[in-house]
PDB file of C-alpha atoms in Angstrom:
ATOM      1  CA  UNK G 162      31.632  11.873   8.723  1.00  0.00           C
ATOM      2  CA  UNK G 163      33.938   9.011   8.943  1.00  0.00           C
ATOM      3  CA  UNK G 164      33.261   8.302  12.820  1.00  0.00           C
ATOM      4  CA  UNK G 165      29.497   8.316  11.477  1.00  0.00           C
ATOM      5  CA  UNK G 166      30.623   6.168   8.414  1.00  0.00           C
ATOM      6  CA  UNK G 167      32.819   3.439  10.958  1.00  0.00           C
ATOM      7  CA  UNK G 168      29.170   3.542  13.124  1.00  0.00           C
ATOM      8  CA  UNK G 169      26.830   1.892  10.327  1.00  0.00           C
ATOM      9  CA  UNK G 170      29.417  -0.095   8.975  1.00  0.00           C
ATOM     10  CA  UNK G 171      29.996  -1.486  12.391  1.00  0.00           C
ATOM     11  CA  UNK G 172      29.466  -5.674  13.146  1.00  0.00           C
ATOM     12  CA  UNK G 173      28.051  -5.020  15.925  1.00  0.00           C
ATOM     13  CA  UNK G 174      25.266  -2.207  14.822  1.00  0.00           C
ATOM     14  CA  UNK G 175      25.033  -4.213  11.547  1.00  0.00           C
ATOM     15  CA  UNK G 176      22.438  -6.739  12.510  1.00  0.00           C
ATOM     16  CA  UNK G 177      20.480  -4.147  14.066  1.00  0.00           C
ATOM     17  CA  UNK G 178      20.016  -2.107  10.970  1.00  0.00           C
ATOM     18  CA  UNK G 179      18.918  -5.101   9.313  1.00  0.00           C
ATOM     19  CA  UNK G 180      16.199  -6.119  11.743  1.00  0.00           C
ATOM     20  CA  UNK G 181      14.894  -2.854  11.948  1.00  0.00           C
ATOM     21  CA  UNK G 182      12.279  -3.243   8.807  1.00  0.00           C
ATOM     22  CA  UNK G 183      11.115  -6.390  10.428  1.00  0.00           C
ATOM     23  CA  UNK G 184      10.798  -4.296  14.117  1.00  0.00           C
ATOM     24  CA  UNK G 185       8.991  -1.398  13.073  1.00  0.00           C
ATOM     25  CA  UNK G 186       6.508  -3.291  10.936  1.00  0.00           C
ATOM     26  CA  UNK G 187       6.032  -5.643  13.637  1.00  0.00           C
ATOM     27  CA  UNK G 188       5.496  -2.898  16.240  1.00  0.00           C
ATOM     28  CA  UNK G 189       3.174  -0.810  14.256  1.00  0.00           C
ATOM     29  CA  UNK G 190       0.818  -3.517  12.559  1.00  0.00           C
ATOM     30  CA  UNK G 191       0.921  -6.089  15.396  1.00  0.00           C
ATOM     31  CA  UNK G 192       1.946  -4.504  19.246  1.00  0.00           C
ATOM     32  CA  UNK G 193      -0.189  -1.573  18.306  1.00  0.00           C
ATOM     33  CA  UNK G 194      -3.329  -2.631  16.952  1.00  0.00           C
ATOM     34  CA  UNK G 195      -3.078  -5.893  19.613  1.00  0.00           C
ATOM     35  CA  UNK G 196      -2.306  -3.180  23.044  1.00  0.00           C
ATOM     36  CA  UNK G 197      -5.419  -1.152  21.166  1.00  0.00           C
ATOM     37  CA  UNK G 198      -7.952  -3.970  20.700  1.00  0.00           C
ATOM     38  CA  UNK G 199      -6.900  -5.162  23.901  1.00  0.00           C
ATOM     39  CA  UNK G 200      -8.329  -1.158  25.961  1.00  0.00           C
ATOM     40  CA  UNK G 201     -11.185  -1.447  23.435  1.00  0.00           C
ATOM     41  CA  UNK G 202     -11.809  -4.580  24.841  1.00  0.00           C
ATOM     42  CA  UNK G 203     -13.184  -2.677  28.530  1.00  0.00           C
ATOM     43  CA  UNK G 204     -14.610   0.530  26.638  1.00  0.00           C
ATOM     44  CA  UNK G 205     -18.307   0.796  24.905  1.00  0.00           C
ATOM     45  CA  UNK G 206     -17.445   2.217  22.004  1.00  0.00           C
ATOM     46  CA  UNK G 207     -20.136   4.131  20.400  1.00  0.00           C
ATOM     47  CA  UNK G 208     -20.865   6.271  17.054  1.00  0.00           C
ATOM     48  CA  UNK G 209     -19.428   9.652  19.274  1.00  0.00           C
ATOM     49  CA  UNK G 210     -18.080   8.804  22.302  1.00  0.00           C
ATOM     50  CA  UNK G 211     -16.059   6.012  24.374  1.00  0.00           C
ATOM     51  CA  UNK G 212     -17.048   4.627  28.403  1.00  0.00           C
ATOM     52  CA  UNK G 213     -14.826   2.649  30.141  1.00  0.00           C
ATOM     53  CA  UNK G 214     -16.892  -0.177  31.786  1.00  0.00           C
ATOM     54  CA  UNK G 215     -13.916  -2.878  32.976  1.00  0.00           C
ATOM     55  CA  UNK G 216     -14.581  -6.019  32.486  1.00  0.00           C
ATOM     56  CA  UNK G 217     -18.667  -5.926  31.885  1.00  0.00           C
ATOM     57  CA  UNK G 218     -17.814  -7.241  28.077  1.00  0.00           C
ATOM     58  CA  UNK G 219     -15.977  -9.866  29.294  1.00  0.00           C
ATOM     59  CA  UNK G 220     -18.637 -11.202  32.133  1.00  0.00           C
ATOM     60  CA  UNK G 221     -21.200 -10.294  28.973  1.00  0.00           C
ATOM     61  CA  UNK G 222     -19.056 -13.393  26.638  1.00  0.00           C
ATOM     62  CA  UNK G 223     -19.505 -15.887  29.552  1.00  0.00           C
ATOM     63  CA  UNK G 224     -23.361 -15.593  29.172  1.00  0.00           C
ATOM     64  CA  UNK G 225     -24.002 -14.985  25.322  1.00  0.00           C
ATOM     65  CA  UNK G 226     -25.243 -18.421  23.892  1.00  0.00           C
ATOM     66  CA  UNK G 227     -24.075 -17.431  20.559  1.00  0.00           C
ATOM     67  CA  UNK G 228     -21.140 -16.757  21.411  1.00  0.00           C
ATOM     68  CA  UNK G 229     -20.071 -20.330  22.737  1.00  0.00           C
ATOM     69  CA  UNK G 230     -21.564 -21.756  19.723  1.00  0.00           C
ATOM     70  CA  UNK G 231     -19.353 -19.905  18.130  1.00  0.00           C
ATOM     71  CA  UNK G 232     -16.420 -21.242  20.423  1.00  0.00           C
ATOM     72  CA  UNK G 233     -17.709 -24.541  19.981  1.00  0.00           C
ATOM     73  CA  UNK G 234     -17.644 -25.012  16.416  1.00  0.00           C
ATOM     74  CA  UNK G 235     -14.024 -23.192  15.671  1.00  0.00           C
ATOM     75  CA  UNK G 236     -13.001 -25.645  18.639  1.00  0.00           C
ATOM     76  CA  UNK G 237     -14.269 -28.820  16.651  1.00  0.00           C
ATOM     77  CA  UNK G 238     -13.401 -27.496  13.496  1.00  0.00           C
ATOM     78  CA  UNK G 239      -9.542 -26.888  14.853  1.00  0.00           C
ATOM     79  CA  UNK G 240      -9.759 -30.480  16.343  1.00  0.00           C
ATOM     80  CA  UNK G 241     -10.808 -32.688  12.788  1.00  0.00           C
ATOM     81  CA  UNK G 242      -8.230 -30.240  10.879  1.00  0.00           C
ATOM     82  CA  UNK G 243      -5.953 -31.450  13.328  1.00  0.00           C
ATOM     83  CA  UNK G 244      -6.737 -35.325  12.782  1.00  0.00           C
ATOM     84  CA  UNK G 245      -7.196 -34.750   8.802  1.00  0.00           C
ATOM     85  CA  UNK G 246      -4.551 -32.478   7.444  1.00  0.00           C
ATOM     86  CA  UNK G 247      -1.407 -34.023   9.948  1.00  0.00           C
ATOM     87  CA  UNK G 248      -1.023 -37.835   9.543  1.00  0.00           C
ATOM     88  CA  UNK G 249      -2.801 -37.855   6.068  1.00  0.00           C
ATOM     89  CA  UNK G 250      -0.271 -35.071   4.583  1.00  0.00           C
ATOM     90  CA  UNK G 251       2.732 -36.936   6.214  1.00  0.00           C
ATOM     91  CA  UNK G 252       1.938 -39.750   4.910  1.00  0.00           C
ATOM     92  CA  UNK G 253       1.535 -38.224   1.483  1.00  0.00           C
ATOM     93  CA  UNK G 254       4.718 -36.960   1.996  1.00  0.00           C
ATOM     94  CA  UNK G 255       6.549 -40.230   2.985  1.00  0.00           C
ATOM     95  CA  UNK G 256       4.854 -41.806  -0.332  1.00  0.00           C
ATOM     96  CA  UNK G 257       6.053 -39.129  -2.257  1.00  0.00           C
ATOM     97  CA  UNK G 258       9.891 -39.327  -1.334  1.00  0.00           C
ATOM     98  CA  UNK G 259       9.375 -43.247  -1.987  1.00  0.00           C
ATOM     99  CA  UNK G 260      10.384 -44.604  -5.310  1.00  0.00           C
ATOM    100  CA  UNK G 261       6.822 -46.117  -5.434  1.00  0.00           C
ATOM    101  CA  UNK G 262       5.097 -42.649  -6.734  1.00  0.00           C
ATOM    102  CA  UNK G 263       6.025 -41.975 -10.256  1.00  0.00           C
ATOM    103  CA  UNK G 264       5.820 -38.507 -11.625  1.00  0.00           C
ATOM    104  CA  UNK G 265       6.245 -36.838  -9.042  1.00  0.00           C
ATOM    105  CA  UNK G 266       6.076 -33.278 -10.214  1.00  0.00           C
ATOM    106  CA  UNK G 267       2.717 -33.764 -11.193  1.00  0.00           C
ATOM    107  CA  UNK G 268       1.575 -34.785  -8.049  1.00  0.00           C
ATOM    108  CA  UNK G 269       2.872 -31.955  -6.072  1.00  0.00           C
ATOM    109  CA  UNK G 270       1.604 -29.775  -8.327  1.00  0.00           C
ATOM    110  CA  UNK G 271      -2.159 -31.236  -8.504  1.00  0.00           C
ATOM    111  CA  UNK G 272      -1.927 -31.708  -4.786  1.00  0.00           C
ATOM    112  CA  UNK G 273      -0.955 -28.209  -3.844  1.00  0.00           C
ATOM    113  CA  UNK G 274      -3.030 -25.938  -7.049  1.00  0.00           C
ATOM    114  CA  UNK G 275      -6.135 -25.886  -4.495  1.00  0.00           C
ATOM    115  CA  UNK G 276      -4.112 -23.346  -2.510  1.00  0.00           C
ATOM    116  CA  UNK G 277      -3.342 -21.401  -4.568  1.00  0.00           C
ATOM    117  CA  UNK G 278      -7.424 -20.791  -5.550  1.00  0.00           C
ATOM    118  CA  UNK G 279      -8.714 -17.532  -3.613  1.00  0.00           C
ATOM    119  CA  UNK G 280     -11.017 -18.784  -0.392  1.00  0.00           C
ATOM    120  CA  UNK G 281     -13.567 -16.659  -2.229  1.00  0.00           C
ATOM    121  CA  UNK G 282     -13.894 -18.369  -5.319  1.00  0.00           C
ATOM    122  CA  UNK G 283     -13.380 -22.149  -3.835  1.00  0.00           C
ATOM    123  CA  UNK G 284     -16.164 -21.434  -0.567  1.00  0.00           C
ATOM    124  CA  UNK G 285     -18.483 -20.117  -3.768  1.00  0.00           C
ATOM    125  CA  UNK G 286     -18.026 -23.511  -5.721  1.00  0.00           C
ATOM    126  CA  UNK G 287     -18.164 -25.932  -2.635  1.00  0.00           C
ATOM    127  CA  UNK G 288     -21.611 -23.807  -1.562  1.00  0.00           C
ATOM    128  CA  UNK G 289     -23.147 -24.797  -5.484  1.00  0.00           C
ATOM    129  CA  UNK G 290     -21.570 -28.695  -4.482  1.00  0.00           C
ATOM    130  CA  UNK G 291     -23.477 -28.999  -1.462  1.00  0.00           C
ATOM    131  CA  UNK G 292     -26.360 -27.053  -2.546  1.00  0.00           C
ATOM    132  CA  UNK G 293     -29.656 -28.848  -1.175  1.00  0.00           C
ATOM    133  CA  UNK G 294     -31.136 -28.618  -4.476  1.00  0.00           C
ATOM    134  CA  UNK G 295     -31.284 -31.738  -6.788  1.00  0.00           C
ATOM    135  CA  UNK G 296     -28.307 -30.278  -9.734  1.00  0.00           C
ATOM    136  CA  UNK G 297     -25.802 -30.139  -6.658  1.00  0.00           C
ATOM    137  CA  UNK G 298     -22.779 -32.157  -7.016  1.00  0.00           C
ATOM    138  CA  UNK G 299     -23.119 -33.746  -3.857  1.00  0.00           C
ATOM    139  CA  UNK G 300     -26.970 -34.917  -4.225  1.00  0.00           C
ATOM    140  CA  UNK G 301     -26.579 -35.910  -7.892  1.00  0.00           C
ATOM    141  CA  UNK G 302     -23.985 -38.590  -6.147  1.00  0.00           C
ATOM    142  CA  UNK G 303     -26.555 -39.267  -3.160  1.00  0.00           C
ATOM    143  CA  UNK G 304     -29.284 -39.761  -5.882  1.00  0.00           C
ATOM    144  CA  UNK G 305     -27.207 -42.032  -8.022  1.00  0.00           C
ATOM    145  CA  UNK G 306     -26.662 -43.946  -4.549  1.00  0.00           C
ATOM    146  CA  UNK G 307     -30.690 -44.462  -3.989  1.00  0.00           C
ATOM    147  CA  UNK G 308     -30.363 -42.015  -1.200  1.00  0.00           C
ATOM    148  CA  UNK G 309     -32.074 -39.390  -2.312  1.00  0.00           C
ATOM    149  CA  UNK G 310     -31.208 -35.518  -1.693  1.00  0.00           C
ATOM    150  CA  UNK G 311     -29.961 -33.479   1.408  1.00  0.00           C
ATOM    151  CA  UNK G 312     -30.192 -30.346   2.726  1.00  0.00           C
ATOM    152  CA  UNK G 313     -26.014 -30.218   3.483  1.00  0.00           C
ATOM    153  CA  UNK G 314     -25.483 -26.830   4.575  1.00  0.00           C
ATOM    154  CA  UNK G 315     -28.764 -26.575   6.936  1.00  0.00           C
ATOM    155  CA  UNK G 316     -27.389 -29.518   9.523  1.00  0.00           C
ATOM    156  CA  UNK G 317     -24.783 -28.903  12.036  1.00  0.00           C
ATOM    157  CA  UNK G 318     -22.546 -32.276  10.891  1.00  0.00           C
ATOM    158  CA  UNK G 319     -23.077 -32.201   7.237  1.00  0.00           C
ATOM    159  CA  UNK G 320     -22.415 -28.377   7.525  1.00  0.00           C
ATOM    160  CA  UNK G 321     -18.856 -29.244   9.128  1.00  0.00           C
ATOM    161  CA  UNK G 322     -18.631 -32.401   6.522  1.00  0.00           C
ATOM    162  CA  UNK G 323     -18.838 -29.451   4.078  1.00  0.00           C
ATOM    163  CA  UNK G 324     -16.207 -26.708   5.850  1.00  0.00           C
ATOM    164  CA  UNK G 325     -13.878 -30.166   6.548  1.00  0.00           C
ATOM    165  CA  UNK G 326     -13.772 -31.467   3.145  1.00  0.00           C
ATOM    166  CA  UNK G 327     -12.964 -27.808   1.796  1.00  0.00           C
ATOM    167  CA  UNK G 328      -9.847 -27.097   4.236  1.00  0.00           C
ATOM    168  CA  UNK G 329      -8.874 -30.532   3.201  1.00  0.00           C
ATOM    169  CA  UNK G 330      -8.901 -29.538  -0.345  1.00  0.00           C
ATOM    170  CA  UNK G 331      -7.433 -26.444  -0.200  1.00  0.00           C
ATOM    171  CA  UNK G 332      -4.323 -27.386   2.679  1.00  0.00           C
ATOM    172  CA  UNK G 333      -3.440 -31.005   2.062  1.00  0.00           C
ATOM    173  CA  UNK G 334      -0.747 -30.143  -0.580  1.00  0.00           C
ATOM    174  CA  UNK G 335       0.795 -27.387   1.522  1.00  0.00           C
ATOM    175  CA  UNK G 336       1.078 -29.457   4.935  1.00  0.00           C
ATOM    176  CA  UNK G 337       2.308 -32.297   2.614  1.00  0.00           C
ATOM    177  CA  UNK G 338       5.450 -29.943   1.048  1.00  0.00           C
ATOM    178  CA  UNK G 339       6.011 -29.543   4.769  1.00  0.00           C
ATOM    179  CA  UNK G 340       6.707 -32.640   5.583  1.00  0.00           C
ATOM    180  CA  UNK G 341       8.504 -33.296   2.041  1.00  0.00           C
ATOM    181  CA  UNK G 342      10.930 -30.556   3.032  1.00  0.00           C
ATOM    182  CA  UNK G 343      11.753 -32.183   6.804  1.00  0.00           C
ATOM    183  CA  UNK G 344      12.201 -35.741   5.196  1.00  0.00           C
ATOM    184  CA  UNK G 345      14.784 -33.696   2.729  1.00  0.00           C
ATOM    185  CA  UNK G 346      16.956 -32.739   5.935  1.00  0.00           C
ATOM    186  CA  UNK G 347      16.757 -36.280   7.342  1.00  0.00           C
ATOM    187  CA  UNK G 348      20.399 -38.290   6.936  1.00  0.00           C
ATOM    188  CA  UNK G 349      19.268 -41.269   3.904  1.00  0.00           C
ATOM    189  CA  UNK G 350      22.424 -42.894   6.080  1.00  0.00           C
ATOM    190  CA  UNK G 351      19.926 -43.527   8.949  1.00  0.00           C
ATOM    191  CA  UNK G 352      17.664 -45.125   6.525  1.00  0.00           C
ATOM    192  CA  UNK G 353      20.902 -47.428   5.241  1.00  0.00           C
ATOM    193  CA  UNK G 354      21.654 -48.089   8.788  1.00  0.00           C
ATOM    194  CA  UNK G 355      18.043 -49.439   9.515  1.00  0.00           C
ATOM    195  CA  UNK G 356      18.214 -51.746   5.818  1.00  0.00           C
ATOM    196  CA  UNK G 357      21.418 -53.434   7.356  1.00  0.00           C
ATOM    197  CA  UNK G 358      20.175 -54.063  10.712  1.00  0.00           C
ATOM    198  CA  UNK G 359      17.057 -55.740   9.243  1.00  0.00           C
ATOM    199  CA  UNK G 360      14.566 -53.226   9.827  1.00  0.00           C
ATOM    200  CA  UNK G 361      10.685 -53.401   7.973  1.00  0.00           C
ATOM    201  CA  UNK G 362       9.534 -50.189   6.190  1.00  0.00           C
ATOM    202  CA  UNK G 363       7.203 -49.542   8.836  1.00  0.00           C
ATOM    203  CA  UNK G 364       9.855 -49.722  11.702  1.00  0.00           C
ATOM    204  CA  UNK G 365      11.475 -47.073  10.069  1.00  0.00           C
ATOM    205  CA  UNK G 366       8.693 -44.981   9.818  1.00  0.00           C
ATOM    206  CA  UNK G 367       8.171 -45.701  13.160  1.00  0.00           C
ATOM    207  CA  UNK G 368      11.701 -45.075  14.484  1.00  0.00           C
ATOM    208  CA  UNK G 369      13.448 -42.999  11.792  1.00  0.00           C
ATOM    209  CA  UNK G 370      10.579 -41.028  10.129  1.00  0.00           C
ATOM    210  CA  UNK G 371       8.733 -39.905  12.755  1.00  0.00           C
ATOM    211  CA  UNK G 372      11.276 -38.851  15.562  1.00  0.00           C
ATOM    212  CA  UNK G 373      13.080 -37.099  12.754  1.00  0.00           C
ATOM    213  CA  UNK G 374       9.836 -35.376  11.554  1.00  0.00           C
ATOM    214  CA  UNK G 375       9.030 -33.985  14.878  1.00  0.00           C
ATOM    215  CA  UNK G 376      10.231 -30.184  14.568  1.00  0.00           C
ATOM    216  CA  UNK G 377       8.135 -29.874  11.205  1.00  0.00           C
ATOM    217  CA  UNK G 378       5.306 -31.809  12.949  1.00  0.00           C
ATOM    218  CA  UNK G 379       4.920 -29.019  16.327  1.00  0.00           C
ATOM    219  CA  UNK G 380       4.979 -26.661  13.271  1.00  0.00           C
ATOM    220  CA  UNK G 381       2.411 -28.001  11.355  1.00  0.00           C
ATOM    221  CA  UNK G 382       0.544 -28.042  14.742  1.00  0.00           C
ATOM    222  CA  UNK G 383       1.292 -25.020  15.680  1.00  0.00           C
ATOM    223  CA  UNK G 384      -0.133 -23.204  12.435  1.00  0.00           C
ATOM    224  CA  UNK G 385      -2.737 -25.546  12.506  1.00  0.00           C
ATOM    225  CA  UNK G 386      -4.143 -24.520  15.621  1.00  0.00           C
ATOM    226  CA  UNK G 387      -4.346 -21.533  15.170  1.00  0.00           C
ATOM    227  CA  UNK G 388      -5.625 -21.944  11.211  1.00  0.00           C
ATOM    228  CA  UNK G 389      -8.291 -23.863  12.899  1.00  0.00           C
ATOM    229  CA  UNK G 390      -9.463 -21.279  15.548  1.00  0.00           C
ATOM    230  CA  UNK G 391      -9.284 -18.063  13.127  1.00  0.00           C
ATOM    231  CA  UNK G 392     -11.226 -19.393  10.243  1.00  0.00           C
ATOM    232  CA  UNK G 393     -13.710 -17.282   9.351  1.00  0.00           C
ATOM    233  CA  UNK G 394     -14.032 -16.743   5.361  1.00  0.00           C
ATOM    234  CA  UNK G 395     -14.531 -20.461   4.136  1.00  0.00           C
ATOM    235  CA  UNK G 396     -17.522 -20.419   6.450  1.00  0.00           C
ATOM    236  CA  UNK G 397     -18.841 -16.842   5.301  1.00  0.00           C
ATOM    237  CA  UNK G 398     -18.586 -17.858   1.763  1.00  0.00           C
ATOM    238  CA  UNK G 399     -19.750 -21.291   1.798  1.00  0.00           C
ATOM    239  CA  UNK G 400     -23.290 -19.745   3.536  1.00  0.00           C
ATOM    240  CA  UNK G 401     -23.326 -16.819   1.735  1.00  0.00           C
ATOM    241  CA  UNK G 402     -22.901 -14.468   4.309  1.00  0.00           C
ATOM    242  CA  UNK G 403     -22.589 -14.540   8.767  1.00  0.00           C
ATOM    243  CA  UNK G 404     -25.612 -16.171   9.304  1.00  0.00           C
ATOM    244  CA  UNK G 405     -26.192 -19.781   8.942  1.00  0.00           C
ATOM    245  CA  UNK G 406     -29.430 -21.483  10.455  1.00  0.00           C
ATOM    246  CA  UNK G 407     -28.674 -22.329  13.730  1.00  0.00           C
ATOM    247  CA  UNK G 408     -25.413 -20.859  14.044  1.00  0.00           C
ATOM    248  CA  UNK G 409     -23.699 -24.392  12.654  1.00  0.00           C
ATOM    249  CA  UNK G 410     -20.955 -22.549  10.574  1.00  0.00           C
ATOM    250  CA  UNK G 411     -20.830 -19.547  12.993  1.00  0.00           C
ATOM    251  CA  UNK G 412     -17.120 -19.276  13.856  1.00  0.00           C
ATOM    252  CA  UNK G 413     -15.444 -17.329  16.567  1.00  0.00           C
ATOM    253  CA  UNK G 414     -13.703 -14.673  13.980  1.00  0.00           C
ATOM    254  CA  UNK G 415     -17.670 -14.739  12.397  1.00  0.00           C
ATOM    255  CA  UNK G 416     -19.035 -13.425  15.635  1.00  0.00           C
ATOM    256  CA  UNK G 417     -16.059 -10.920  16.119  1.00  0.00           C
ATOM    257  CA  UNK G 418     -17.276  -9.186  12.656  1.00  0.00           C
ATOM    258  CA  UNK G 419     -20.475  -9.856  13.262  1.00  0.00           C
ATOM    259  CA  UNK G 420     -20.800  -8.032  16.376  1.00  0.00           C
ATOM    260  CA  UNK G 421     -17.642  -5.368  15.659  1.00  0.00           C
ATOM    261  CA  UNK G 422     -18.794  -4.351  12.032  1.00  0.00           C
ATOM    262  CA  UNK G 423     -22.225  -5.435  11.392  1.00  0.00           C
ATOM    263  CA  UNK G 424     -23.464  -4.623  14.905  1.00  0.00           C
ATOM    264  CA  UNK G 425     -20.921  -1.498  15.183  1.00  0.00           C
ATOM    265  CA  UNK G 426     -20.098  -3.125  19.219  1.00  0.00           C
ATOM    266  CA  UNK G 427     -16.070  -2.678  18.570  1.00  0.00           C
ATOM    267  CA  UNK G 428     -15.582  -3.085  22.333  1.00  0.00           C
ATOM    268  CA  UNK G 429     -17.289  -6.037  22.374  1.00  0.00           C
ATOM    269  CA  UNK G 430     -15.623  -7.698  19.501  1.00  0.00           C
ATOM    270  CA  UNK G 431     -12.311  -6.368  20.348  1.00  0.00           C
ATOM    271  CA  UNK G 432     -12.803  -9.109  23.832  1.00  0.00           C
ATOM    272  CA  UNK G 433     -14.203 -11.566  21.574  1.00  0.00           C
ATOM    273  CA  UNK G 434     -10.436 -11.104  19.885  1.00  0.00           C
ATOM    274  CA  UNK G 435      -8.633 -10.871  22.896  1.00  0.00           C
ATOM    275  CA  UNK G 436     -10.407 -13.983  23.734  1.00  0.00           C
ATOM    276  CA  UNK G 437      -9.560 -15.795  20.839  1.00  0.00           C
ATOM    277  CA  UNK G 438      -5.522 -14.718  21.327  1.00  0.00           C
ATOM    278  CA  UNK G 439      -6.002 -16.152  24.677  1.00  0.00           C
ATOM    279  CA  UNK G 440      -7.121 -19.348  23.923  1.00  0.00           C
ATOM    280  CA  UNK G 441      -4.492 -19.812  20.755  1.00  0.00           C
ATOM    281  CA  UNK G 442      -1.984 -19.291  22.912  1.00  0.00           C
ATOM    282  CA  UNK G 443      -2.932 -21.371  25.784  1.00  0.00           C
ATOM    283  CA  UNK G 444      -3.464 -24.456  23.637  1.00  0.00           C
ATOM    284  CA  UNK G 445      -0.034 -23.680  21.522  1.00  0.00           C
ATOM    285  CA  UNK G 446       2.039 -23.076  24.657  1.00  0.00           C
ATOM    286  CA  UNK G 447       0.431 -26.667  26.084  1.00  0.00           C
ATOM    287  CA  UNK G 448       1.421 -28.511  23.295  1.00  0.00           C
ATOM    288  CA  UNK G 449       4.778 -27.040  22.899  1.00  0.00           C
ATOM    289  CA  UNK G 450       5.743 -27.792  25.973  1.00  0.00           C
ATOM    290  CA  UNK G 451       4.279 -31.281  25.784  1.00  0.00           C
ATOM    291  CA  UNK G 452       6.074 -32.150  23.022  1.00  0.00           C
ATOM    292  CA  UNK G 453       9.181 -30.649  24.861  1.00  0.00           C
ATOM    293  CA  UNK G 454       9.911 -27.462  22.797  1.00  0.00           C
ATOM    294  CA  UNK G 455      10.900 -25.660  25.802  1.00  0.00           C
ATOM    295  CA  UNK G 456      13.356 -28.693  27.269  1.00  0.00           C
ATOM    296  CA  UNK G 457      17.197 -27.395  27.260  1.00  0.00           C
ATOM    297  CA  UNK G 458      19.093 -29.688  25.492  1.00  0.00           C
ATOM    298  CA  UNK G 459      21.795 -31.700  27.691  1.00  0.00           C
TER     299      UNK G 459
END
């Protein structure tokens, strides 16, 4: 009992024990249902039985039309989330550990409630906002301009307008608590040094803010990009459903349930999610090692 006593109290099988919850939950609800999706991926899997047909759902993606629709509008959404909800939040943020923003509190608060809304409940009041009838929000404001109404959510730009406006709603506050909390770590000393040596508040942005900002800006990225590439509920609530004329606010998780549990073609959708691992990666690993994530310090 005591040898068994001196094991788990050991330093050195300590940290073990305490990593093990984190292991096991990992292995069994990530490494298993990713090595499953991933056979599923070259198997038809029907109502009884399973085939094993390679990689003939794979050379079937490179063909389906709807499919790269699908690719193509989680790769432009990803791309203006990207160019909206970075620069804009930091800047928030920088304003917001300034003395020029007064109440503070308030601010943070207002900016980051929309997050805390469920995706179910905001996508259902953005759909009534750009509804193409004449008592929608966004038409009453196009009337009151002489521009009469617009059918918003039947256009491929005005339907993005719509998905871009409500990730900007719902994630500015939490990118910009981000960036509050790297600005936190950064030395005010630095910022002293630059006010003796002369230096303009946008130098400082410019050479104290920003290089000091990087690790919670390849972050912010990082989540971002893949945010941007697995959206799929904002765009099933905002049309009501996985099928929006034309495909404009089909995303690449949309077609993945559309084909794996409205279609019942699990095998098919399980590529579709391989796919869409593939490509995360890929772009994350690029820009991690362009912004030189990966560089051993000297």
């Amino acid at each position: 009992m005591k040898t068994k006593k001196n094991f788990l109290y050991s330093q050195k099988v300590a940290p073990y024990v305490f990593i093990l919850p984190f292991i096991l939950s990992f292995a069994v609800f990530w490494i298993y249902p990713l090595i499953t999706a991933f056979t599923m991926s070259f198997q038809d899997i029907g109502p009884i039985k399973k085939e094993w047909i390679g990689f003939a759902n794979y050379a079937k993606l490179l063909k389906d039309k709807v499919f790269l629709i699908s690719v193509g509008n989680s790769a432009k959404y990803m791309f203006f989330t990207l160019v909206l909800l970075i620069p804009f939040p930091m800047l928030f943020a920088v304003l917001m550990d300034s003395n020029i923003v007064r109440a503070k509190g308030v601010w943070k608060a207002i900016l980051y409630m929309p997050a805390l809304t469920s995706v179910v409940i905001s996508g259902t009041l953005f759909r009534l906002m750009f509804t193409e009838y004449k008592t929608g929000q966004m038409n009453l404001i196009t009337q009151a301009l002489g521009l009469g109404t617009y059918k918003w959510l039947k256009n491929g730009w005005s339907g993005m307008l719509a998905l871009l406006i409500l990730a900007c709603w719902r994630w500015t506050g939490v990118n910009m608590l981000y960036f509050l909390s790297g600005l936190k770590a950064i030395d005010t000393s630095l910022y002293e040094a630059a006010d003796i040596d002369g230096a303009t508040a946008r130098q400082k942005f410019l050479y104290v803010t920003l290089p000091l900002l990087k690790p919670t800006t390849i972050y912010v990225l990082t989540i971002s990009v893949y945010a941007g590439l697995a959206m799929f509920l904002e765009s099933y609530m905002l049309w009501a459903g996985n099928s929006s004329p034309n495909n404009i606010g089909l995303t690449i998780v949309g077609y993945l349930y559309k084909r794996g549990i409205e279609k019942n073609n699990m095998g098919y959708a399980c590529a579709v999610g391989v796919v869409l691992l593939i490509v995360a990666l890929i772009i994350n690993f690029a820009q991690l090692i362009l912004n030189g994530t990966f560089k051993k310090e000297e």
